[in-house]
Coordinates of N, CA and C in Angstrom, one line a residue:
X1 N 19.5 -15.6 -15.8 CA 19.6 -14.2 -15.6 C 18.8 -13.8 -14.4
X2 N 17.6 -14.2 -13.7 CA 16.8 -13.9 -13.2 C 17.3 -14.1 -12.0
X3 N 18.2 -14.9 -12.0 CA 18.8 -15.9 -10.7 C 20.0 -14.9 -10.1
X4 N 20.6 -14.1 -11.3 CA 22.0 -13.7 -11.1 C 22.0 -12.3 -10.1
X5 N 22.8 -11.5 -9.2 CA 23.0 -10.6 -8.2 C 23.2 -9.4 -9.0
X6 N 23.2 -9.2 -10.4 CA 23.3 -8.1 -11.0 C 24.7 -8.0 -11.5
X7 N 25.3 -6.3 -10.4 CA 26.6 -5.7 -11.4 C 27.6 -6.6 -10.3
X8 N 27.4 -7.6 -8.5 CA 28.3 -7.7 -8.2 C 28.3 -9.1 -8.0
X9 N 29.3 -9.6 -8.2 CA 29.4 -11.3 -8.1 C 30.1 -11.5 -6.5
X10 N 29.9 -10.5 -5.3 CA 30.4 -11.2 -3.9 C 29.0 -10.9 -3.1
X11 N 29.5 -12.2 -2.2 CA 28.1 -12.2 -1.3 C 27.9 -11.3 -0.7
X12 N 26.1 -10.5 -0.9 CA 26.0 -9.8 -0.5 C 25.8 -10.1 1.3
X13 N 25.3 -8.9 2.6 CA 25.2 -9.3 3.7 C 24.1 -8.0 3.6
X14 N 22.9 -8.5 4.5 CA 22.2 -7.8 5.5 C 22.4 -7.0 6.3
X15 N 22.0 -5.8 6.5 CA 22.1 -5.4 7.7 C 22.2 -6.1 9.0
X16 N 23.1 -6.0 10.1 CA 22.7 -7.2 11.4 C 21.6 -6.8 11.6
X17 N 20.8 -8.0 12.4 CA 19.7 -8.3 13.0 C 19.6 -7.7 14.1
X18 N 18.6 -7.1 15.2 CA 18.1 -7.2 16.4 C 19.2 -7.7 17.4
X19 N 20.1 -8.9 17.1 CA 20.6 -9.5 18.0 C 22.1 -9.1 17.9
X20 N 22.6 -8.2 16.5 CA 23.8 -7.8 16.4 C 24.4 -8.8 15.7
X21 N 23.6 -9.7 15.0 CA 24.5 -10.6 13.9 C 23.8 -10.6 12.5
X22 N 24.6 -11.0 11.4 CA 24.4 -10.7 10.2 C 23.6 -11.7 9.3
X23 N 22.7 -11.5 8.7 CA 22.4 -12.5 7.7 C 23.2 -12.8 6.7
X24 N 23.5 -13.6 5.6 CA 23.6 -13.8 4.1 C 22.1 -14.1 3.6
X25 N 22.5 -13.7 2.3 CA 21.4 -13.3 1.1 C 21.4 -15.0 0.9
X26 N 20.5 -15.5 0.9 CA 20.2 -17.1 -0.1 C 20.7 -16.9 -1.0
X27 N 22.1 -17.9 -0.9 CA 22.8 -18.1 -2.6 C 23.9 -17.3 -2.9
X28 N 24.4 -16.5 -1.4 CA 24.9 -15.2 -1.7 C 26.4 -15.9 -1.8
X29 N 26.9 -16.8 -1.2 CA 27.8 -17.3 -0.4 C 28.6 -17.6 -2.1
X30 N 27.7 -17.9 -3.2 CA 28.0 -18.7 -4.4 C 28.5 -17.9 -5.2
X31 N 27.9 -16.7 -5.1 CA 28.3 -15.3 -6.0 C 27.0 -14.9 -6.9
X32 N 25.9 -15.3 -6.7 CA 24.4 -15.3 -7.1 C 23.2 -15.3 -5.8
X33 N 22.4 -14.4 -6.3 CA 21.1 -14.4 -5.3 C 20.1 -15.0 -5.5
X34 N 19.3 -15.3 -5.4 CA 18.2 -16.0 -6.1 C 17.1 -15.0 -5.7
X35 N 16.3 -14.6 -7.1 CA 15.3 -13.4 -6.9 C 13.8 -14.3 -6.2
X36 N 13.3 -13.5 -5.4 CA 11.7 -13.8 -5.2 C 10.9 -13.4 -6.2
X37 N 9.8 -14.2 -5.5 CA 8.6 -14.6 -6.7 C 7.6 -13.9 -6.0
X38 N 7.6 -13.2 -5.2 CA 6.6 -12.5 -5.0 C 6.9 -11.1 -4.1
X39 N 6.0 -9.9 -4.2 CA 7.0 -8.7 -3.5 C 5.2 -8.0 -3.0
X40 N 5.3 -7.3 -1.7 CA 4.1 -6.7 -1.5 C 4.0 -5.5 -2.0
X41 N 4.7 -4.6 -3.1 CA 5.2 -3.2 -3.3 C 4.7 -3.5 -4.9
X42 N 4.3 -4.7 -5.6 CA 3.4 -4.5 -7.0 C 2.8 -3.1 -7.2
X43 N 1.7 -2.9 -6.0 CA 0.9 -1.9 -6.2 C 1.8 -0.9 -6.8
X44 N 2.7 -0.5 -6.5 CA 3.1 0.7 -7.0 C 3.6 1.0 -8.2
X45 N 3.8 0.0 -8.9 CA 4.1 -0.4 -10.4 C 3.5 0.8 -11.8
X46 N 3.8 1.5 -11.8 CA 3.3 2.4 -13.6 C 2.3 1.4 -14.2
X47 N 1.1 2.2 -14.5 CA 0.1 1.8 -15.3 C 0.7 1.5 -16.5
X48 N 1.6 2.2 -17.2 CA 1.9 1.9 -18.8 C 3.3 1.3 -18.7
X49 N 3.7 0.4 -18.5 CA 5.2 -0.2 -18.5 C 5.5 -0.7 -19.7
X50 N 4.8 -1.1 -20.8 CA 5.1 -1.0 -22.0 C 5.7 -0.3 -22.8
X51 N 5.6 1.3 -22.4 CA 6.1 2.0 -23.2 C 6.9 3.0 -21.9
X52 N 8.4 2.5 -22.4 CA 9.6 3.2 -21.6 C 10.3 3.4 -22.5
X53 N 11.6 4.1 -21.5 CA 12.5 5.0 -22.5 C 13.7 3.4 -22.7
X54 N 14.3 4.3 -24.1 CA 15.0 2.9 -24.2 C 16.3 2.9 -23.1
X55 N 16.5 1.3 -23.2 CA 17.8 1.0 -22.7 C 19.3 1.8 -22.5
X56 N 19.1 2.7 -24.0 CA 20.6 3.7 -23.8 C 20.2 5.0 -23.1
X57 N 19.2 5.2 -22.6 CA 19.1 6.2 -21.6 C 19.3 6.5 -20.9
X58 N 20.5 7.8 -20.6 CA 21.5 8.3 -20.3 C 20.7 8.5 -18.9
X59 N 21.3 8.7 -17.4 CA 20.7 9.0 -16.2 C 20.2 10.6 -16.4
X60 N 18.6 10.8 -16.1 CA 18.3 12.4 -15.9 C 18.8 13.1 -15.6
X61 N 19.7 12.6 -14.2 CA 20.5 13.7 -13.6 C 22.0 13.9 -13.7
X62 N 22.5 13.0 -13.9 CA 24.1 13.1 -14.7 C 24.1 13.0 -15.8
X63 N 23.7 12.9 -16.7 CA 23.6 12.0 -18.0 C 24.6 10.9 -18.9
X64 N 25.1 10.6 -17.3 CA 26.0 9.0 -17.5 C 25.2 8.0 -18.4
X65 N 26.2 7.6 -19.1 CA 25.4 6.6 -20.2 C 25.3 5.1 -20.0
X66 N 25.9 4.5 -18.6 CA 26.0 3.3 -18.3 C 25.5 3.1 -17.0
X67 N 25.0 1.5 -16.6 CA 24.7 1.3 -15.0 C 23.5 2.1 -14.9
X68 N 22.3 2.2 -16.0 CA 21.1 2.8 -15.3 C 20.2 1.7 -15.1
X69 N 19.2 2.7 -14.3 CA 18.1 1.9 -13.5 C 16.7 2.5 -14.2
X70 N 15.9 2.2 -14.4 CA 14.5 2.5 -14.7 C 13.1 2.3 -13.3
X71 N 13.4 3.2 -13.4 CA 12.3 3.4 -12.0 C 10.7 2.8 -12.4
X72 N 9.9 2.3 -12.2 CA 8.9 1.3 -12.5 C 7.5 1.9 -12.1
X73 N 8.1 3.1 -11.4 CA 6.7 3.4 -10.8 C 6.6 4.9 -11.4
X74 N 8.0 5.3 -11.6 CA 7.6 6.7 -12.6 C 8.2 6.8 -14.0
X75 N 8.7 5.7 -14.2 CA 9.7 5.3 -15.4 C 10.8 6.6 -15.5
X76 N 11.1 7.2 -14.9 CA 12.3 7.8 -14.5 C 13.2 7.2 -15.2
X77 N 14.6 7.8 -15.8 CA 16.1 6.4 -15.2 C 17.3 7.3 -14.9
X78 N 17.4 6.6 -13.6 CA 18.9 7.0 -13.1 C 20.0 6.4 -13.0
X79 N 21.5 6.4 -12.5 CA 22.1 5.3 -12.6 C 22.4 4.9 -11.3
X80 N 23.2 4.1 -11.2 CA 23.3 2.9 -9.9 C 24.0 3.8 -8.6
X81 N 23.8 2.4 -7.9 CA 25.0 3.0 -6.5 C 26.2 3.1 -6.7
X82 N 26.9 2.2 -8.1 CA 27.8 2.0 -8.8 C 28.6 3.5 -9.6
X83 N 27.4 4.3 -9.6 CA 27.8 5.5 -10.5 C 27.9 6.7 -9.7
X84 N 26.7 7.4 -9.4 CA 26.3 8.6 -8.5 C 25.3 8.0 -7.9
X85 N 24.9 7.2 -7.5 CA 23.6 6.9 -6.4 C 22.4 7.3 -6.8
X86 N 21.9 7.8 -8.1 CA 21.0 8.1 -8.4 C 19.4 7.7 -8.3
X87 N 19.7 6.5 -8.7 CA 18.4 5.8 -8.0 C 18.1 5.7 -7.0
X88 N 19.0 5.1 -6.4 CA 19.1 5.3 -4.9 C 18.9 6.0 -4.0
X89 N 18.6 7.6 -4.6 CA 19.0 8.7 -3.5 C 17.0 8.9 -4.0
X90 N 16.6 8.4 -5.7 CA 15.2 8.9 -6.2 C 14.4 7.5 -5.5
X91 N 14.7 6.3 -4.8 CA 14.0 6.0 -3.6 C 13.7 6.3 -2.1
X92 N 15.0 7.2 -1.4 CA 14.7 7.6 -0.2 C 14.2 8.6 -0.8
X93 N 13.9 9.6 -1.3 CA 13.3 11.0 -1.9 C 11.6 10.2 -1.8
X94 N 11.5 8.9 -2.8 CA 9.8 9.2 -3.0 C 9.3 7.8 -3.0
X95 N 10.3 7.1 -2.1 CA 9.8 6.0 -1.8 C 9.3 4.6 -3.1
X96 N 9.9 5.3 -4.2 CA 9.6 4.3 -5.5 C 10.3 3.0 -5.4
X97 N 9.8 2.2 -4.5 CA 10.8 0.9 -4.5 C 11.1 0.0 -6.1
X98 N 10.8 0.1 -6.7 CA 11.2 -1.0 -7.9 C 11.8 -0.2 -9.0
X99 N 13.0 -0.8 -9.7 CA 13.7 -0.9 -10.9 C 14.0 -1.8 -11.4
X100 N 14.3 -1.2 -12.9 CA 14.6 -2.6 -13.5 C 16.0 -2.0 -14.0
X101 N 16.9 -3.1 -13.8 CA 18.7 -2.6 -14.4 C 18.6 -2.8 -16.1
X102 N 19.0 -1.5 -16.6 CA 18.8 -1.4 -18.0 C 20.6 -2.3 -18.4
X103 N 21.3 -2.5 -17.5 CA 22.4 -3.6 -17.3 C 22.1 -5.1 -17.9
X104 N 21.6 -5.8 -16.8 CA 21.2 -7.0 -17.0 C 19.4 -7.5 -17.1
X105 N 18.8 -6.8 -17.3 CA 17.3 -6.5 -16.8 C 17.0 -6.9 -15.7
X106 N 17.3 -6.8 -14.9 CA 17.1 -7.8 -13.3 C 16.1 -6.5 -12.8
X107 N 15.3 -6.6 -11.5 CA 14.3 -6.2 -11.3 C 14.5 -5.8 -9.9
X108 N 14.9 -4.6 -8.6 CA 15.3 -4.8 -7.6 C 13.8 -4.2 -6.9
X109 N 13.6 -4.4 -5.7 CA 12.9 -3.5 -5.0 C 13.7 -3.4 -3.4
X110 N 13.6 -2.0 -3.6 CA 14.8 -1.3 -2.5 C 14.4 -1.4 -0.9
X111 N 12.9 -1.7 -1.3 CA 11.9 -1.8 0.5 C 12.0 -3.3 0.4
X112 N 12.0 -4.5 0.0 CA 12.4 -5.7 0.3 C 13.6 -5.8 0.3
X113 N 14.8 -5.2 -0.4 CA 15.8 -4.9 -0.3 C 16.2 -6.0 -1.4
X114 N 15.5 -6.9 -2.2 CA 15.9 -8.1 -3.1 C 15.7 -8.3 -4.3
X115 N 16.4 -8.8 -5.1 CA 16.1 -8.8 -6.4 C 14.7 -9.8 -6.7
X116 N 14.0 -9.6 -7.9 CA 12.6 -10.1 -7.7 C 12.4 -10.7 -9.5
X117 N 12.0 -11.9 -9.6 CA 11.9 -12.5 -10.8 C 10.7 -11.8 -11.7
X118 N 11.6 -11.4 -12.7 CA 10.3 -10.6 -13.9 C 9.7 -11.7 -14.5
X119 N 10.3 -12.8 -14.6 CA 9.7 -13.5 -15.5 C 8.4 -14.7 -14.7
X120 N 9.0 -14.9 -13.6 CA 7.4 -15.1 -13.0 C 6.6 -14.7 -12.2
X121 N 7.0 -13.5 -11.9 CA 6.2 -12.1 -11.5 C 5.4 -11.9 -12.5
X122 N 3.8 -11.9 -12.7 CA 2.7 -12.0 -13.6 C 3.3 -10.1 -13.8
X123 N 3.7 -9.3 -12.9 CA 2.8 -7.4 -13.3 C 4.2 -7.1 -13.6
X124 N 5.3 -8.1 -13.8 CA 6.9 -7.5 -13.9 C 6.8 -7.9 -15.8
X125 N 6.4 -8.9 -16.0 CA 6.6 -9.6 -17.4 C 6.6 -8.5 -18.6
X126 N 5.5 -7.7 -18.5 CA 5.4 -6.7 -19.3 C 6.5 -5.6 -19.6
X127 N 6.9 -5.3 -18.5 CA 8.3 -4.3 -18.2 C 9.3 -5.1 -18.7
X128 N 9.6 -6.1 -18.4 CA 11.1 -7.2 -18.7 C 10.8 -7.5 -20.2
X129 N 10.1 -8.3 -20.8 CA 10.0 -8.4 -22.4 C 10.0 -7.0 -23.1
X130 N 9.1 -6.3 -22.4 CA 9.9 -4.9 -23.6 C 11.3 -4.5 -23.4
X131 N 11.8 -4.3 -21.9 CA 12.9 -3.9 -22.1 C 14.4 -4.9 -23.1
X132 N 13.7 -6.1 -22.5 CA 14.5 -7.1 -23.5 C 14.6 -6.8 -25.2
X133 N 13.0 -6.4 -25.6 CA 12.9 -6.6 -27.0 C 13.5 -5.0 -27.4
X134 N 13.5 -4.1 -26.5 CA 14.2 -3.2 -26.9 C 15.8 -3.2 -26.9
X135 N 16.5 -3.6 -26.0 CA 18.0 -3.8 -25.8 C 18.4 -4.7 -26.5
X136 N 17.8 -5.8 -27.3 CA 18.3 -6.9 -28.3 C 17.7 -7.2 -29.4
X137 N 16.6 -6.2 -29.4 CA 15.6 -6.8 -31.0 C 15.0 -7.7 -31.2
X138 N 14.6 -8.6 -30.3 CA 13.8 -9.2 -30.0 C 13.5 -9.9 -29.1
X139 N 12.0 -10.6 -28.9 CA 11.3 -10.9 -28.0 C 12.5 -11.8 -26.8
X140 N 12.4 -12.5 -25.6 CA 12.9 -12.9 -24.9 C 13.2 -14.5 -25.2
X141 N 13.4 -15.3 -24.8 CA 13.4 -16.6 -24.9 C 12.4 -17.3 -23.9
X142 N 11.6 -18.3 -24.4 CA 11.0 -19.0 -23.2 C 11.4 -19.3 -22.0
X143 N 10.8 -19.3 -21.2 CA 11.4 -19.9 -19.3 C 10.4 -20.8 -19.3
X144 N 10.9 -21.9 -18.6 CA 9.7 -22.7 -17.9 C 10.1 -22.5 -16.4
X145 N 8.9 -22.2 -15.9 CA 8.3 -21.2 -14.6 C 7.7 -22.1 -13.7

């Protein structure tokens, strides 16, 4: 799961470069990204991530019931680019780079622009096991990391 690109299975691309040519995302080409293990935007992370709203939490601002995002740094949840852009539009507004998709629990940060592994991300683990133990009733399954 940690591995997977979320809600879209086609390679994603980069903005072009400097030089006017495009990157692919590592792994994009396959229909999967592979998340990083480490992000410089932690700091911004919610002191209490333990206690969020649950998984069926309708977006604040539409109150679309599907495709939300849980904002990490104010536990907000909005829904995707997929719906009304809601998170999306509550990152350029306050610069909250990280969510977690109440979809597949994947973890994005919108200033590295990449999906980011909760499970061996030491400050993500807390946020990803609750949200898991709340969307399925229990704890997560082991990873070896």
């Amino acid at each position: 799961m940690a591995n997977r690109a979320g809600s879209s299975s086609a390679p994603r691309e980069n903005p072009p470069t400097e030089e006017g040519e495009e990157e692919l995302i590592y792994g994009g080409e396959s229909g999967w990204v592979e998340a990083r293990t480490s992000c410089d935007h932690l700091s911004s992370l919610s002191f209490d991530l333990t206690h969020i709203p649950t998984p069926d939490t309708p977006c604040h601002i539409c109150e679309h019931p599907d495709e939300n995002w849980l904002c990490l740094c104010c536990k907000e949840v909005l829904c995707s680019r997929f719906v009304n852009k809601h998170m999306l539009n509550h990152y350029h507004n306050t610069s909250h780079s990280l969510a977690l998709s109440y979809s597949d629990l994947s973890v994005w940060c919108f200033s590295c622009d990449a999906y980011l592994d909760a499970q061996v991300i030491r400050q993500l683990r807390p946020v990803y096991e609750t949200a898991y133990l709340l969307k399925f009733g229990e704890a997560p399954p082991s990873r070896a990391v």
